[in-house]
Short mmCIF file of C-alpha atoms in Angstrom, two decimals:
data_model
loop_
_atom_site.label_atom_id
_atom_site.label_comp_id
_atom_site.label_asym_id
_atom_site.label_seq_id
_atom_site.Cartn_x
_atom_site.Cartn_y
_atom_site.Cartn_z
CA MET J 1 107.51 109.05 104.06
CA LYS J 2 104.29 107.82 105.53
CA TYR J 3 103.44 104.49 103.97
CA TYR J 4 99.81 103.78 103.44
CA SER J 5 98.48 100.69 105.11
CA VAL J 6 97.65 97.65 103.04
CA SER J 7 94.90 95.38 104.22
CA ILE J 8 95.67 91.85 105.33
CA GLY J 9 93.43 90.60 102.59
CA LEU J 10 95.40 92.38 99.90
CA LEU J 11 98.68 91.16 101.28
CA THR J 12 97.37 87.61 101.28
CA VAL J 13 96.37 87.89 97.64
CA PHE J 14 99.40 89.71 96.37
CA CYS J 15 102.26 88.49 98.52
CA HIS J 16 101.58 84.81 99.03
CA LEU J 17 100.43 83.91 95.53
CA SER J 18 102.50 83.61 92.41
CA LEU J 19 101.96 87.00 90.82
CA TYR J 20 105.27 87.42 89.10
CA SER J 21 104.19 88.57 85.68
CA TRP J 22 106.10 87.56 82.57
CA GLY J 23 108.74 85.76 84.63
CA LEU J 24 112.39 86.78 84.45
CA ASN J 25 112.71 86.67 80.67
CA GLY J 26 109.40 88.41 80.04
CA HIS J 27 110.35 91.50 82.01
CA ARG J 28 113.80 91.51 80.42
CA ILE J 29 112.19 91.37 76.97
CA VAL J 30 109.97 94.35 77.75
CA ALA J 31 112.85 96.38 79.17
CA ALA J 32 115.23 95.51 76.34
CA ILE J 33 112.63 96.61 73.77
CA ALA J 34 112.26 99.85 75.71
CA GLU J 35 116.03 100.35 75.45
CA THR J 36 115.75 100.24 71.65
CA GLN J 37 113.21 103.08 71.79
CA LEU J 38 115.28 105.49 73.88
CA ASN J 39 116.41 108.70 72.25
CA GLN J 40 119.69 110.34 73.20
CA ASP J 41 118.22 112.17 76.18
CA GLY J 42 116.56 108.97 77.34
CA ILE J 43 119.77 106.96 77.07
CA GLN J 44 121.79 109.55 78.97
CA TRP J 45 119.23 109.83 81.76
CA VAL J 46 118.83 106.05 82.14
CA ARG J 47 122.59 105.47 82.26
CA LYS J 48 123.06 108.25 84.80
CA THR J 49 120.13 107.11 86.94
CA LEU J 50 121.06 103.42 86.86
CA GLU J 51 124.77 104.18 87.31
CA GLY J 52 125.70 102.79 83.92
CA GLY J 53 123.09 100.03 83.89
CA LYS J 54 120.38 99.24 81.36
CA LEU J 55 116.67 98.85 81.87
CA GLN J 56 116.77 95.07 81.49
CA ASP J 57 119.30 94.88 84.32
CA VAL J 58 116.71 96.14 86.81
CA SER J 59 113.50 94.85 85.25
CA ASN J 60 112.88 92.14 87.86
CA TRP J 61 113.97 94.11 90.92
CA ALA J 62 110.38 94.87 92.01
CA ASP J 63 109.71 91.12 92.25
CA GLU J 64 113.02 90.29 93.90
CA ILE J 65 112.52 92.69 96.81
CA ARG J 66 109.19 91.12 97.72
CA SER J 67 111.07 88.44 99.61
CA ASP J 68 112.39 91.14 101.98
CA ASP J 69 109.00 91.19 103.71
CA THR J 70 109.51 94.70 105.06
CA GLU J 71 106.92 97.41 105.58
CA TRP J 72 108.15 99.15 102.43
CA SER J 73 108.29 96.07 100.20
CA ASN J 74 104.84 95.01 101.40
CA SER J 75 103.50 98.49 100.68
CA ILE J 76 104.23 98.14 96.96
CA ALA J 77 102.70 94.66 96.67
CA PRO J 78 99.40 96.03 95.26
CA TRP J 79 101.34 97.81 92.51
CA HIS J 80 101.65 94.54 90.59
CA ILE J 81 97.96 94.24 89.77
CA TYR J 82 94.76 96.09 88.97
CA THR J 83 91.33 94.65 89.74
CA MET J 84 88.75 95.68 87.18
CA PRO J 85 85.61 97.17 88.77
CA LYS J 86 82.39 95.26 88.17
CA ASP J 87 81.06 98.05 85.98
CA ARG J 88 84.34 97.97 83.99
CA VAL J 89 84.73 101.71 84.37
CA ILE J 90 88.35 102.60 84.98
CA THR J 91 88.65 105.71 87.10
CA VAL J 92 91.91 107.61 87.15
CA ASN J 93 92.82 108.82 90.62
CA HIS J 94 93.77 112.45 90.06
CA ASP J 95 95.41 112.49 93.48
CA ALA J 96 97.63 109.53 92.53
CA ALA J 97 100.70 111.73 92.61
CA LYS J 98 100.01 112.73 96.20
CA VAL J 99 99.13 109.44 97.89
CA TRP J 100 100.83 106.07 98.10
CA PRO J 101 99.36 103.98 95.23
CA LYS J 102 97.02 101.07 95.85
CA ASN J 103 97.14 99.48 92.39
CA SER J 104 99.26 99.37 89.25
CA LEU J 105 97.42 102.18 87.47
CA ASP J 106 97.89 104.62 90.35
CA ALA J 107 101.50 103.47 90.63
CA ILE J 108 102.31 104.39 87.02
CA TYR J 109 100.92 107.90 87.49
CA TYR J 110 102.66 108.28 90.85
CA LEU J 111 106.03 107.14 89.56
CA THR J 112 105.83 109.17 86.37
CA HIS J 113 104.85 112.33 88.22
CA HIS J 114 107.64 112.11 90.75
CA LEU J 115 110.26 111.20 88.16
CA LYS J 116 109.28 114.15 85.99
CA SER J 117 109.05 116.64 88.82
CA SER J 118 112.12 115.57 90.82
CA ASN J 119 110.13 116.80 93.81
CA ILE J 120 110.65 113.70 95.90
CA LYS J 121 109.47 114.03 99.47
CA ALA J 122 110.17 110.40 100.26
CA LYS J 123 113.25 108.24 100.62
CA GLU J 124 112.82 106.94 97.07
CA SER J 125 115.53 108.03 94.67
CA ASP J 126 115.07 108.36 90.93
CA LYS J 127 116.86 105.03 90.65
CA THR J 128 114.31 103.27 92.84
CA LEU J 129 111.37 104.94 91.11
CA LEU J 130 112.68 104.05 87.65
CA LYS J 131 113.23 100.42 88.60
CA LEU J 132 109.65 100.24 89.82
CA LEU J 133 108.28 101.94 86.70
CA VAL J 134 110.07 99.49 84.39
CA HIS J 135 108.43 96.61 86.17
CA VAL J 136 104.92 97.99 86.66
CA VAL J 137 104.51 98.99 83.01
CA GLY J 138 105.39 95.41 82.12
CA ASP J 139 102.91 94.09 84.68
CA VAL J 140 99.88 95.92 83.35
CA HIS J 141 100.45 94.43 79.90
CA GLN J 142 100.26 90.87 81.24
CA PRO J 143 96.53 90.15 80.82
CA LEU J 144 96.18 88.27 84.10
CA HIS J 145 97.62 91.18 86.06
CA VAL J 146 94.36 92.93 85.40
CA GLY J 147 92.18 90.81 87.66
CA ASN J 148 88.49 90.00 87.44
CA GLY J 149 88.09 90.08 91.22
CA GLN J 150 87.26 86.38 91.42
CA ASP J 151 90.21 84.09 90.62
CA LYS J 152 93.20 86.04 91.98
CA GLY J 153 94.69 86.72 88.59
CA GLY J 154 94.15 83.18 87.33
CA ASN J 155 95.99 81.66 90.28
CA THR J 156 92.96 79.58 91.25
CA CYS J 157 92.43 78.38 87.66
CA GLN J 158 93.92 74.88 87.69
CA VAL J 159 95.06 73.59 84.30
CA TYR J 160 97.16 70.76 82.92
CA TRP J 161 100.25 71.60 80.93
CA PHE J 162 100.38 69.16 78.00
CA ALA J 163 99.28 65.98 79.84
CA ARG J 164 95.92 65.23 81.42
CA GLY J 165 95.99 63.56 84.81
CA SER J 166 99.61 64.32 85.59
CA TRP J 167 100.89 67.27 87.60
CA TYR J 168 99.01 70.52 87.08
CA THR J 169 99.69 74.20 87.35
CA ASN J 170 97.57 77.33 87.15
CA LEU J 171 96.74 79.73 84.37
CA HIS J 172 98.71 82.57 85.91
CA LYS J 173 101.94 80.55 85.85
CA ILE J 174 101.31 79.65 82.22
CA TRP J 175 101.28 83.34 81.37
CA ASP J 176 104.06 84.21 83.79
CA SER J 177 106.68 82.13 82.10
CA ARG J 178 105.68 78.87 80.45
CA LEU J 179 104.42 80.40 77.21
CA ILE J 180 107.60 82.46 76.88
CA ASP J 181 109.95 79.67 77.94
CA ALA J 182 108.30 77.33 75.43
CA GLN J 183 109.73 79.47 72.63
CA LYS J 184 113.27 78.43 73.67
CA LEU J 185 114.64 81.89 72.98
CA SER J 186 116.88 84.03 75.14
CA TYR J 187 115.45 87.42 75.97
CA THR J 188 117.75 89.09 73.42
CA GLU J 189 116.67 86.61 70.73
CA TYR J 190 113.05 87.30 71.58
CA VAL J 191 113.64 91.05 71.20
CA ASP J 192 115.21 90.45 67.78
CA TYR J 193 112.23 88.30 66.84
CA LEU J 194 109.70 90.95 67.86
CA SER J 195 111.51 94.02 66.50
CA PRO J 196 110.22 93.83 62.89
CA LYS J 197 106.65 93.02 63.92
CA HIS J 198 103.62 95.29 64.41
CA GLY J 199 105.25 98.28 62.71
CA VAL J 200 102.06 99.86 61.39
CA LEU J 201 100.42 99.53 64.82
CA ILE J 202 103.08 101.32 66.84
CA PRO J 203 101.73 104.87 66.31
CA ASP J 204 98.39 103.75 67.73
CA TRP J 205 100.14 102.06 70.65
CA LEU J 206 101.84 105.33 71.53
CA ASN J 207 98.59 107.27 71.27
CA SER J 208 97.27 105.73 74.47
CA LYS J 209 97.24 106.16 78.23
CA PRO J 210 97.88 103.73 81.10
CA GLU J 211 94.15 103.25 81.63
CA ASP J 212 93.95 102.10 77.99
CA TRP J 213 96.65 99.52 78.68
CA ILE J 214 94.60 98.23 81.60
CA LYS J 215 91.47 97.89 79.48
CA GLU J 216 93.37 96.11 76.72
CA SER J 217 94.63 93.48 79.15
CA TYR J 218 91.17 92.87 80.52
CA ASP J 219 89.63 92.63 77.06
CA PHE J 220 91.96 89.70 76.29
CA HIS J 221 90.51 87.59 79.10
CA GLN J 222 87.84 86.05 76.90
CA SER J 223 90.51 84.82 74.50
CA ILE J 224 93.03 83.51 76.99
CA TYR J 225 90.81 81.70 79.50
CA PRO J 226 90.45 78.14 78.15
CA LYS J 227 86.99 76.59 78.11
CA LEU J 228 85.84 73.13 79.09
CA LYS J 229 83.25 71.18 77.14
CA SER J 230 80.55 71.92 79.64
CA ASN J 231 77.91 74.49 80.41
CA ALA J 232 80.08 75.94 83.16
CA PRO J 233 83.35 76.66 81.34
CA TYR J 234 85.20 78.26 84.24
CA THR J 235 84.57 75.73 87.00
CA TYR J 236 88.30 74.93 86.96
CA CYS J 237 88.84 78.35 88.57
CA ASP J 238 86.74 77.49 91.62
CA PRO J 239 88.89 75.78 94.29
CA LYS J 240 85.84 74.06 95.76
CA LEU J 241 84.97 72.44 92.45
CA VAL J 242 88.37 71.45 91.07
CA LYS J 243 89.71 69.65 94.13
CA GLY J 244 90.31 66.02 93.26
CA ARG J 245 88.83 66.32 89.79
CA LEU J 246 90.42 65.72 86.40
CA ASP J 247 88.23 67.95 84.25
CA ARG J 248 90.72 70.75 84.02
CA PRO J 249 91.72 72.22 80.67
CA VAL J 250 94.76 70.70 78.99
CA LEU J 251 96.90 73.45 77.51
CA SER J 252 99.29 72.32 74.80
CA TYR J 253 100.32 73.30 71.29
CA SER J 254 96.86 74.37 70.17
CA TYR J 255 96.55 76.79 73.09
CA GLN J 256 100.05 78.14 72.47
CA HIS J 257 99.24 78.70 68.81
CA LYS J 258 96.02 80.51 69.70
CA VAL J 259 97.44 82.92 72.26
CA LYS J 260 100.96 83.49 70.92
CA PRO J 261 99.91 86.55 68.86
CA ILE J 262 98.49 88.06 72.05
CA LEU J 263 101.60 87.19 74.04
CA ASP J 264 103.93 88.70 71.44
CA MET J 265 101.88 91.85 71.03
CA ARG J 266 101.62 92.52 74.77
CA LEU J 267 105.35 92.13 75.27
CA HIS J 268 106.04 94.40 72.30
CA GLN J 269 103.47 97.01 73.35
CA ALA J 270 104.86 97.15 76.87
CA GLY J 271 108.39 97.74 75.62
CA ILE J 272 107.44 100.38 73.06
CA ARG J 273 105.30 102.29 75.53
CA LEU J 274 107.84 102.05 78.34
CA GLY J 275 110.58 103.46 76.12
CA ASN J 276 108.35 106.32 75.03
CA LEU J 277 107.38 107.09 78.63
CA ILE J 278 111.01 107.18 79.71
CA ASN J 279 111.84 109.55 76.84
CA GLN J 280 109.10 111.87 78.10
CA ILE J 281 110.53 111.74 81.61
CA ALA J 282 114.05 112.44 80.35
CA GLN J 283 112.77 115.41 78.35
CA ALA J 284 111.01 116.80 81.42
CA LYS J 285 114.21 116.39 83.43
CA LYS J 286 116.21 118.21 80.77
CA LEU J 287 113.82 121.15 80.71
CA LYS J 288 114.13 121.56 84.48
CA THR J 289 117.94 121.71 84.46
#
């Protein structure tokens, strides 16, 4: 397999910053929801492919291997994020199945195509491809993994978590894990909590494509970026302006209350759609046997 080169700039953005969407529990939640959506063919194929394992068992593998710092692990670094073009027009790469992906959208089409076709010309087994698919579908549903091209997925947006003037974090980390961890639920408890929600919306969720998932994430930016009481509400995202200053947003209970419906819906959507996608792959596999 010839791996496509990744620019130094991309590696700097994607490898050295905290871009681990949903954190450990978030990806487990998404994968465990997907497990509940599997039909019999889907269950059989997943168990066979993962050698008896479940989707949640491998949901964080794509993040874990980033520490390997190999040519291969570095080559999939861009798969964790999609940068929205300035004109906000999402273009599907119709050659995505033929070339090594350069973003999360291309990665979903690449992985899905090769899993359905079983025509793998690379070293990647179905097991590896499935583990990557589980993770990338979760990634694109985390709003800050669809970047605006300016703040590195919210990593440069410095905010306070509950207390002004004390230690601070960034907006990406808030969405990675802090919002989920604040619920004090295990991933299985979170799945049970989400399972009865959004029932009437699920048919619409399934009537969508990966590029729709990307657009949805980006459209949530206006709701999830906190604003300061100033004429320049996003100055806290500019490293040159925030250094040594205290006028960063303080995110506490009011912010949690505001964004929790978005958080819950994105986790639930990711799981429902992932399960449906895996069922489609399993059906394609069955037809080819």
